[in-house]
PDB file of C-alpha atoms in Angstrom:
ATOM      1  CA  MET A  21     174.172 199.362 176.390  1.00 38.00           C
ATOM      2  CA  ALA A  22     174.004 196.255 177.559  1.00 40.00           C
ATOM      3  CA  GLU A  23     170.123 195.096 177.519  1.00 43.00           C
ATOM      4  CA  SER A  24     170.355 196.172 173.813  1.00 43.00           C
ATOM      5  CA  MET A  25     172.971 194.006 172.961  1.00 44.00           C
ATOM      6  CA  ASP A  26     171.270 191.244 174.704  1.00 48.00           C
ATOM      7  CA  THR A  27     167.845 192.369 172.417  1.00 48.00           C
ATOM      8  CA  ASP A  28     170.101 191.958 169.199  1.00 51.00           C
ATOM      9  CA  ASP A  29     171.586 188.697 170.674  1.00 51.00           C
ATOM     10  CA  ALA A  30     168.656 187.057 170.715  1.00 45.00           C
ATOM     11  CA  ASN A  31     166.984 188.341 167.692  1.00 48.00           C
ATOM     12  CA  ARG A  32     169.873 186.573 165.855  1.00 48.00           C
ATOM     13  CA  VAL A  33     169.536 183.390 166.735  1.00 42.00           C
ATOM     14  CA  GLN A  34     166.274 183.537 165.903  1.00 48.00           C
ATOM     15  CA  VAL A  35     167.180 184.298 162.582  1.00 42.00           C
ATOM     16  CA  THR A  36     169.355 181.340 162.014  1.00 45.00           C
ATOM     17  CA  GLN A  37     167.351 179.114 163.707  1.00 46.00           C
ATOM     18  CA  LYS A  38     164.430 179.894 160.967  1.00 45.00           C
ATOM     19  CA  THR A  39     166.857 179.561 157.958  1.00 44.00           C
ATOM     20  CA  SER A  40     167.619 176.384 159.785  1.00 44.00           C
ATOM     21  CA  SER A  41     164.750 174.598 159.296  1.00 46.00           C
ATOM     22  CA  ASN A  42     164.026 176.568 156.362  1.00 48.00           C
ATOM     23  CA  ASN A  43     166.637 174.698 154.161  1.00 48.00           C
ATOM     24  CA  PRO A  44     165.792 171.795 152.387  1.00 47.00           C
ATOM     25  CA  THR A  45     168.819 170.057 151.850  1.00 46.00           C
ATOM     26  CA  THR A  46     168.691 168.839 155.868  1.00 45.00           C
ATOM     27  CA  THR A  47     165.617 166.968 154.992  1.00 44.00           C
ATOM     28  CA  THR A  48     166.346 165.849 151.858  1.00 50.00           C
ATOM     29  CA  SER A  49     169.503 164.555 152.457  1.00 51.00           C
ATOM     30  CA  SER A  50     168.256 161.665 153.979  1.00 60.00           C
ATOM     31  CA  GLN A  51     165.422 160.572 151.780  1.00 72.00           C
ATOM     32  CA  LYS A  52     166.129 157.709 149.793  1.00 74.00           C
ATOM     33  CA  PRO A  53     166.684 157.452 145.773  1.00 74.00           C
ATOM     34  CA  ALA A  54     163.613 156.690 144.207  1.00 79.00           C
ATOM     35  CA  ARG A  55     163.721 152.826 142.938  1.00 83.00           C
ATOM     36  CA  LEU A  56     163.622 152.688 139.043  1.00 84.00           C
ATOM     37  CA  PRO A  57     160.885 150.803 137.245  1.00 83.00           C
ATOM     38  CA  ALA A  58     161.934 146.786 136.197  1.00 85.00           C
ATOM     39  CA  LYS A  59     159.449 146.340 133.392  1.00 87.00           C
ATOM     40  CA  ILE A  60     160.239 148.558 130.631  1.00 88.00           C
ATOM     41  CA  SER A  61     158.107 149.745 127.861  1.00 86.00           C
ATOM     42  CA  LYS A  62     157.832 151.922 124.196  1.00 88.00           C
ATOM     43  CA  PRO A  63     156.453 152.754 121.618  1.00 89.00           C
ATOM     44  CA  THR A  64     158.466 150.523 119.024  1.00 90.00           C
ATOM     45  CA  PRO A  65     159.648 147.315 120.937  1.00 92.00           C
ATOM     46  CA  TYR A  66     163.886 146.254 121.275  1.00 93.00           C
ATOM     47  CA  THR A  67     165.562 143.751 119.123  1.00 93.00           C
ATOM     48  CA  PHE A  68     167.318 141.544 121.232  1.00 94.00           C
ATOM     49  CA  ASP A  69     170.696 139.612 120.324  1.00 94.00           C
ATOM     50  CA  LEU A  70     171.335 137.446 123.626  1.00 93.00           C
ATOM     51  CA  GLY A  71     174.957 135.899 121.822  1.00 93.00           C
ATOM     52  CA  ASN A  72     176.155 139.195 121.404  1.00 92.00           C
ATOM     53  CA  LEU A  73     174.323 140.376 124.542  1.00 93.00           C
ATOM     54  CA  LEU A  74     172.923 143.197 121.822  1.00 93.00           C
ATOM     55  CA  CYS A  75     170.129 145.588 122.881  1.00 94.00           C
ATOM     56  CA  SER A  76     168.631 147.938 119.950  1.00 92.00           C
ATOM     57  CA  ASN A  77     167.125 150.529 120.247  1.00 92.00           C
ATOM     58  CA  PRO A  78     164.718 151.291 117.528  1.00 92.00           C
ATOM     59  CA  ASN A  79     162.486 154.962 118.843  1.00 92.00           C
ATOM     60  CA  PRO A  80     163.867 158.559 118.653  1.00 89.00           C
ATOM     61  CA  LEU A  81     165.991 160.354 120.986  1.00 86.00           C
ATOM     62  CA  PRO A  82     162.433 162.461 122.269  1.00 79.00           C
ATOM     63  CA  THR A  83     164.545 165.808 122.059  1.00 78.00           C
ATOM     64  CA  SER A  84     162.956 169.248 120.650  1.00 78.00           C
ATOM     65  CA  PRO A  85     164.286 172.435 120.624  1.00 77.00           C
ATOM     66  CA  THR A  86     162.799 173.713 124.086  1.00 78.00           C
ATOM     67  CA  SER A  87     164.268 169.968 125.043  1.00 76.00           C
ATOM     68  CA  PRO A  88     167.748 169.440 124.075  1.00 80.00           C
ATOM     69  CA  LEU A  89     169.734 166.081 124.672  1.00 83.00           C
ATOM     70  CA  THR A  90     171.968 166.660 127.422  1.00 87.00           C
ATOM     71  CA  GLU A  91     173.559 163.951 129.029  1.00 89.00           C
ATOM     72  CA  THR A  92     170.699 162.810 131.791  1.00 88.00           C
ATOM     73  CA  LEU A  93     168.938 161.838 128.706  1.00 87.00           C
ATOM     74  CA  LEU A  94     171.560 159.817 127.055  1.00 90.00           C
ATOM     75  CA  ALA A  95     172.432 157.711 130.533  1.00 91.00           C
ATOM     76  CA  SER A  96     168.637 157.433 130.779  1.00 90.00           C
ATOM     77  CA  THR A  97     168.374 156.342 128.282  1.00 91.00           C
ATOM     78  CA  ALA A  98     171.342 153.463 128.036  1.00 92.00           C
ATOM     79  CA  ARG A  99     169.406 152.594 131.227  1.00 93.00           C
ATOM     80  CA  ASP A 100     166.409 151.647 130.068  1.00 92.00           C
ATOM     81  CA  ALA A 101     168.056 149.833 127.200  1.00 93.00           C
ATOM     82  CA  ALA A 102     170.681 147.907 129.508  1.00 94.00           C
ATOM     83  CA  GLN A 103     167.519 147.077 132.236  1.00 94.00           C
ATOM     84  CA  ALA A 104     165.261 145.082 129.053  1.00 93.00           C
ATOM     85  CA  LEU A 105     168.378 143.429 128.089  1.00 94.00           C
ATOM     86  CA  LEU A 106     168.972 141.994 131.531  1.00 93.00           C
ATOM     87  CA  ASN A 107     165.181 141.071 131.754  1.00 93.00           C
ATOM     88  CA  GLN A 108     165.378 139.235 128.613  1.00 93.00           C
ATOM     89  CA  LEU A 109     168.082 137.310 129.666  1.00 93.00           C
ATOM     90  CA  LEU A 110     166.407 135.923 132.919  1.00 92.00           C
ATOM     91  CA  THR A 111     163.119 135.389 130.505  1.00 92.00           C
ATOM     92  CA  THR A 112     164.491 133.865 128.512  1.00 92.00           C
ATOM     93  CA  CYS A 113     167.815 131.990 128.461  1.00 92.00           C
ATOM     94  CA  PRO A 114     168.188 129.299 130.584  1.00 92.00           C
ATOM     95  CA  ILE A 115     169.701 129.219 133.835  1.00 92.00           C
ATOM     96  CA  THR A 116     171.715 126.563 135.646  1.00 92.00           C
ATOM     97  CA  SER A 117     173.014 126.222 140.090  1.00 91.00           C
ATOM     98  CA  THR A 118     176.724 125.081 139.908  1.00 88.00           C
ATOM     99  CA  PRO A 119     178.502 124.834 142.725  1.00 90.00           C
ATOM    100  CA  SER A 120     180.832 127.521 141.092  1.00 89.00           C
ATOM    101  CA  GLY A 121     177.772 129.666 141.310  1.00 90.00           C
ATOM    102  CA  VAL A 122     175.074 130.805 138.854  1.00 91.00           C
ATOM    103  CA  HIS A 123     175.317 130.153 134.894  1.00 92.00           C
ATOM    104  CA  LEU A 124     173.085 131.844 132.509  1.00 91.00           C
ATOM    105  CA  THR A 125     173.251 130.210 128.832  1.00 92.00           C
ATOM    106  CA  LEU A 126     173.658 132.409 125.803  1.00 93.00           C
ATOM    107  CA  PRO A 127     171.953 131.328 122.383  1.00 93.00           C
ATOM    108  CA  ALA A 128     174.165 131.617 119.077  1.00 92.00           C
ATOM    109  CA  PRO A 129     174.799 134.952 118.376  1.00 92.00           C
ATOM    110  CA  THR A 130     172.073 136.203 115.091  1.00 91.00           C
ATOM    111  CA  THR A 131     174.726 140.072 114.341  1.00 90.00           C
ATOM    112  CA  PRO A 132     177.473 139.206 112.212  1.00 89.00           C
ATOM    113  CA  LEU A 133     180.495 140.916 113.401  1.00 87.00           C
ATOM    114  CA  PRO A 134     183.136 142.538 111.383  1.00 87.00           C
ATOM    115  CA  ARG A 135     186.300 141.124 111.915  1.00 85.00           C
ATOM    116  CA  GLU A 136     189.002 143.250 113.653  1.00 86.00           C
ATOM    117  CA  LYS A 137     191.960 142.089 110.937  1.00 87.00           C
ATOM    118  CA  SER A 138     191.321 140.970 107.195  1.00 86.00           C
ATOM    119  CA  LEU A 139     191.780 137.562 106.063  1.00 84.00           C
ATOM    120  CA  PRO A 140     194.439 135.715 105.564  1.00 84.00           C
ATOM    121  CA  ALA A 141     195.949 135.785 102.115  1.00 84.00           C
ATOM    122  CA  GLU A 142     195.557 132.275 100.825  1.00 82.00           C
ATOM    123  CA  LYS A 143     199.245 129.884 100.451  1.00 81.00           C
ATOM    124  CA  THR A 144     200.433 128.961  97.347  1.00 81.00           C
ATOM    125  CA  GLN A 145     200.727 125.332  97.100  1.00 81.00           C
ATOM    126  CA  THR A 146     204.031 123.950  96.909  1.00 82.00           C
ATOM    127  CA  LYS A 147     204.787 120.960  94.113  1.00 83.00           C
ATOM    128  CA  TRP A 148     204.388 118.857  97.110  1.00 83.00           C
ATOM    129  CA  ALA A 149     201.449 119.491  98.252  1.00 84.00           C
ATOM    130  CA  ALA A 150     199.732 119.605  94.734  1.00 86.00           C
ATOM    131  CA  PHE A 151     201.386 116.061  93.518  1.00 86.00           C
ATOM    132  CA  ALA A 152     200.135 115.110  97.311  1.00 86.00           C
ATOM    133  CA  ALA A 153     196.914 116.354  96.585  1.00 87.00           C
ATOM    134  CA  LYS A 154     196.663 114.499  93.255  1.00 86.00           C
ATOM    135  CA  LYS A 155     197.336 111.364  94.800  1.00 84.00           C
ATOM    136  CA  GLY A 156     195.807 111.451  97.446  1.00 82.00           C
ATOM    137  CA  ILE A 157     198.685 110.926 100.034  1.00 80.00           C
ATOM    138  CA  LYS A 158     198.002 112.666 103.450  1.00 77.00           C
ATOM    139  CA  ASP A 159     200.299 113.934 105.576  1.00 71.00           C
ATOM    140  CA  ARG A 160     201.604 112.170 108.920  1.00 67.00           C
ATOM    141  CA  LYS A 161     200.442 113.195 112.257  1.00 61.00           C
ATOM    142  CA  LYS A 162     203.531 115.558 113.368  1.00 53.00           C
ATOM    143  CA  GLY A 163     206.110 113.120 114.989  1.00 52.00           C
ATOM    144  CA  GLU A 164     204.529 110.468 113.671  1.00 61.00           C
ATOM    145  CA  GLY A 165     206.943 107.997 112.349  1.00 70.00           C
ATOM    146  CA  LYS A 166     210.417 109.340 113.380  1.00 79.00           C
ATOM    147  CA  MET A 167     211.720 105.902 113.915  1.00 82.00           C
ATOM    148  CA  VAL A 168     212.497 102.450 112.285  1.00 82.00           C
ATOM    149  CA  TYR A 169     212.951  99.109 113.135  1.00 84.00           C
ATOM    150  CA  ASP A 170     216.656  98.035 112.238  1.00 81.00           C
ATOM    151  CA  GLU A 171     216.567  94.864 111.745  1.00 81.00           C
ATOM    152  CA  ALA A 172     220.025  93.984 111.586  1.00 77.00           C
ATOM    153  CA  THR A 173     221.031  95.821 115.450  1.00 80.00           C
ATOM    154  CA  GLY A 174     217.367  94.725 116.126  1.00 82.00           C
ATOM    155  CA  GLU A 175     216.534  98.224 117.879  1.00 84.00           C
ATOM    156  CA  TRP A 176     214.638 101.044 116.946  1.00 85.00           C
ATOM    157  CA  VAL A 177     216.775 103.656 116.240  1.00 84.00           C
ATOM    158  CA  PRO A 178     215.647 107.264 114.423  1.00 86.00           C
ATOM    159  CA  LYS A 179     215.405 107.803 110.125  1.00 81.00           C
ATOM    160  CA  TRP A 180     217.430 110.893 110.433  1.00 74.00           C
ATOM    161  CA  GLY A 181     219.752 112.899 112.658  1.00 75.00           C
ATOM    162  CA  TYR A 182     222.722 111.244 114.985  1.00 78.00           C
ATOM    163  CA  LYS A 183     223.084 107.753 114.230  1.00 74.00           C
ATOM    164  CA  GLY A 184     220.198 107.421 112.527  1.00 77.00           C
ATOM    165  CA  LYS A 185     219.249 104.805 109.472  1.00 74.00           C
ATOM    166  CA  ASN A 186     220.259 106.942 106.676  1.00 70.00           C
ATOM    167  CA  LYS A 187     223.126 106.663 107.584  1.00 72.00           C
ATOM    168  CA  GLU A 188     223.622 103.570 107.438  1.00 71.00           C
ATOM    169  CA  GLY A 189     226.882 102.367 106.041  1.00 66.00           C
ATOM    170  CA  GLU A 190     228.589 104.978 106.900  1.00 67.00           C
ATOM    171  CA  GLY A 191     230.899 103.782 110.126  1.00 66.00           C
ATOM    172  CA  GLU A 192     231.356 100.475 107.873  1.00 67.00           C
ATOM    173  CA  TRP A 193     235.197  98.773 108.252  1.00 67.00           C
ATOM    174  CA  LEU A 194     234.332  97.044 104.760  1.00 69.00           C
ATOM    175  CA  VAL A 195     232.800  98.750 101.864  1.00 66.00           C
ATOM    176  CA  GLU A 196     231.393  97.550  98.813  1.00 70.00           C
ATOM    177  CA  VAL A 197     232.375  98.539  95.688  1.00 67.00           C
ATOM    178  CA  ASP A 198     229.981  99.007  93.062  1.00 68.00           C
ATOM    179  CA  GLU A 199     232.084  98.384  89.446  1.00 69.00           C
ATOM    180  CA  LYS A 200     230.237 100.248  87.292  1.00 65.00           C
ATOM    181  CA  LYS A 201     229.944 103.791  89.630  1.00 61.00           C
ATOM    182  CA  SER A 202     234.622 103.349  90.112  1.00 58.00           C
ATOM    183  CA  LYS A 203     237.414 101.497  89.355  1.00 56.00           C
ATOM    184  CA  GLY A 204     239.197 100.287  91.508  1.00 47.00           C
ATOM    185  CA  GLU A 205     240.058 102.072  95.471  1.00 46.00           C
ATOM    186  CA  GLU A 206     239.879 105.692  93.641  1.00 49.00           C
ATOM    187  CA  GLY A 207     236.842 106.138  92.365  1.00 46.00           C
ATOM    188  CA  GLU A 208     236.673 108.860  89.840  1.00 50.00           C
ATOM    189  CA  ASN A 209     238.435 112.587  89.869  1.00 53.00           C
ATOM    190  CA  GLY A 210     240.196 111.063  93.184  1.00 53.00           C
ATOM    191  CA  LYS A 211     237.145 110.382  95.505  1.00 60.00           C
ATOM    192  CA  SER A 212     237.494 107.852  97.558  1.00 63.00           C
ATOM    193  CA  VAL A 213     234.700 104.841  97.294  1.00 60.00           C
ATOM    194  CA  ARG A 214     234.090 104.679 101.316  1.00 61.00           C
ATOM    195  CA  GLY A 215     233.088 108.003 101.448  1.00 68.00           C
ATOM    196  CA  GLU A 216     230.334 107.790  98.752  1.00 71.00           C
ATOM    197  CA  VAL A 217     227.862 107.181 100.937  1.00 70.00           C
ATOM    198  CA  ARG A 218     228.275 110.317 103.026  1.00 76.00           C
ATOM    199  CA  ARG A 219     228.283 112.656  99.958  1.00 80.00           C
ATOM    200  CA  GLU A 220     225.090 111.264  97.821  1.00 80.00           C
ATOM    201  CA  ARG A 221     223.762 111.871 101.402  1.00 79.00           C
ATOM    202  CA  LYS A 222     225.046 115.525 101.371  1.00 83.00           C
ATOM    203  CA  GLU A 223     223.785 115.909  98.144  1.00 88.00           C
ATOM    204  CA  SER A 224     220.412 114.724  98.593  1.00 85.00           C
ATOM    205  CA  VAL A 225     220.207 117.193 100.858  1.00 85.00           C
ATOM    206  CA  ARG A 226     221.385 119.589  99.271  1.00 90.00           C
ATOM    207  CA  ARG A 227     218.750 118.623  96.148  1.00 91.00           C
ATOM    208  CA  ASN A 228     216.026 119.243  98.365  1.00 88.00           C
ATOM    209  CA  GLU A 229     217.188 122.701 100.020  1.00 90.00           C
ATOM    210  CA  ARG A 230     216.944 123.902  96.293  1.00 91.00           C
ATOM    211  CA  ARG A 231     213.737 122.488  95.880  1.00 88.00           C
ATOM    212  CA  MET A 232     212.492 124.346  98.936  1.00 87.00           C
ATOM    213  CA  ARG A 233     213.881 127.527  97.317  1.00 88.00           C
ATOM    214  CA  ALA A 234     212.089 126.813  94.337  1.00 87.00           C
ATOM    215  CA  ASN A 235     208.975 126.270  96.561  1.00 83.00           C
ATOM    216  CA  GLU A 236     208.719 129.798  98.266  1.00 83.00           C
ATOM    217  CA  ARG A 237     209.838 132.180  94.869  1.00 84.00           C
ATOM    218  CA  ARG A 238     206.792 130.552  93.051  1.00 80.00           C
ATOM    219  CA  GLY A 239     204.829 130.584  96.375  1.00 76.00           C
ATOM    220  CA  LYS A 240     205.860 134.475  96.251  1.00 77.00           C
ATOM    221  CA  LYS A 241     205.302 134.852  92.580  1.00 73.00           C
ATOM    222  CA  GLY A 242     201.638 133.427  93.084  1.00 63.00           C
ATOM    223  CA  ILE A 243     202.549 130.550  90.667  1.00 53.00           C
ATOM    224  CA  VAL A 244     201.987 126.074  91.302  1.00 48.00           C
ATOM    225  CA  ALA A 245     204.073 124.060  88.749  1.00 45.00           C
TER     226      ALA A 245
END
């Protein structure tokens, strides 16, 4: 009985050794995958737009009823196009070496691409913009001309705002009276002559605000007056 068991064990060991020797996974797992070719040739050459990093493949996919379209075929076709694009970049574009790395200069794009958003609507000109364009008046740069020289004090003061030049005369203790506009110390309708300068300035601000609102309404209607 002991001898028969030993014989069976020996047979199992021999079968196991044959199976492991015939298993292809033990031999192919250590092999490296085959390197794909760097030179790509197609019946119809690729067309390139290097500015947009675009490679166009005019060749149809090699499909048939017996060999349908598969992910492997798509991946192989995309790989060939990417390799052809890299070959074209490295052979036609100037390459420079800098301390930060190697730079490749792309040419200008040739393929027009669609916009992500629609073109902005053209803004309607205001009355002042139309008048300035007609007279050839150019807008000043932002921040230019905010200060003006005050000859009375010999200092540069702001044109508007706190201690602005436009408030000149409002805080004077002596106010010159215009005989045509007022009669006596008190003006018409009980208004003080001393505050006339301030009232005129406030009225000028209100007129400008009314003109601005009128320009906005005309702009919404698309009317230029």
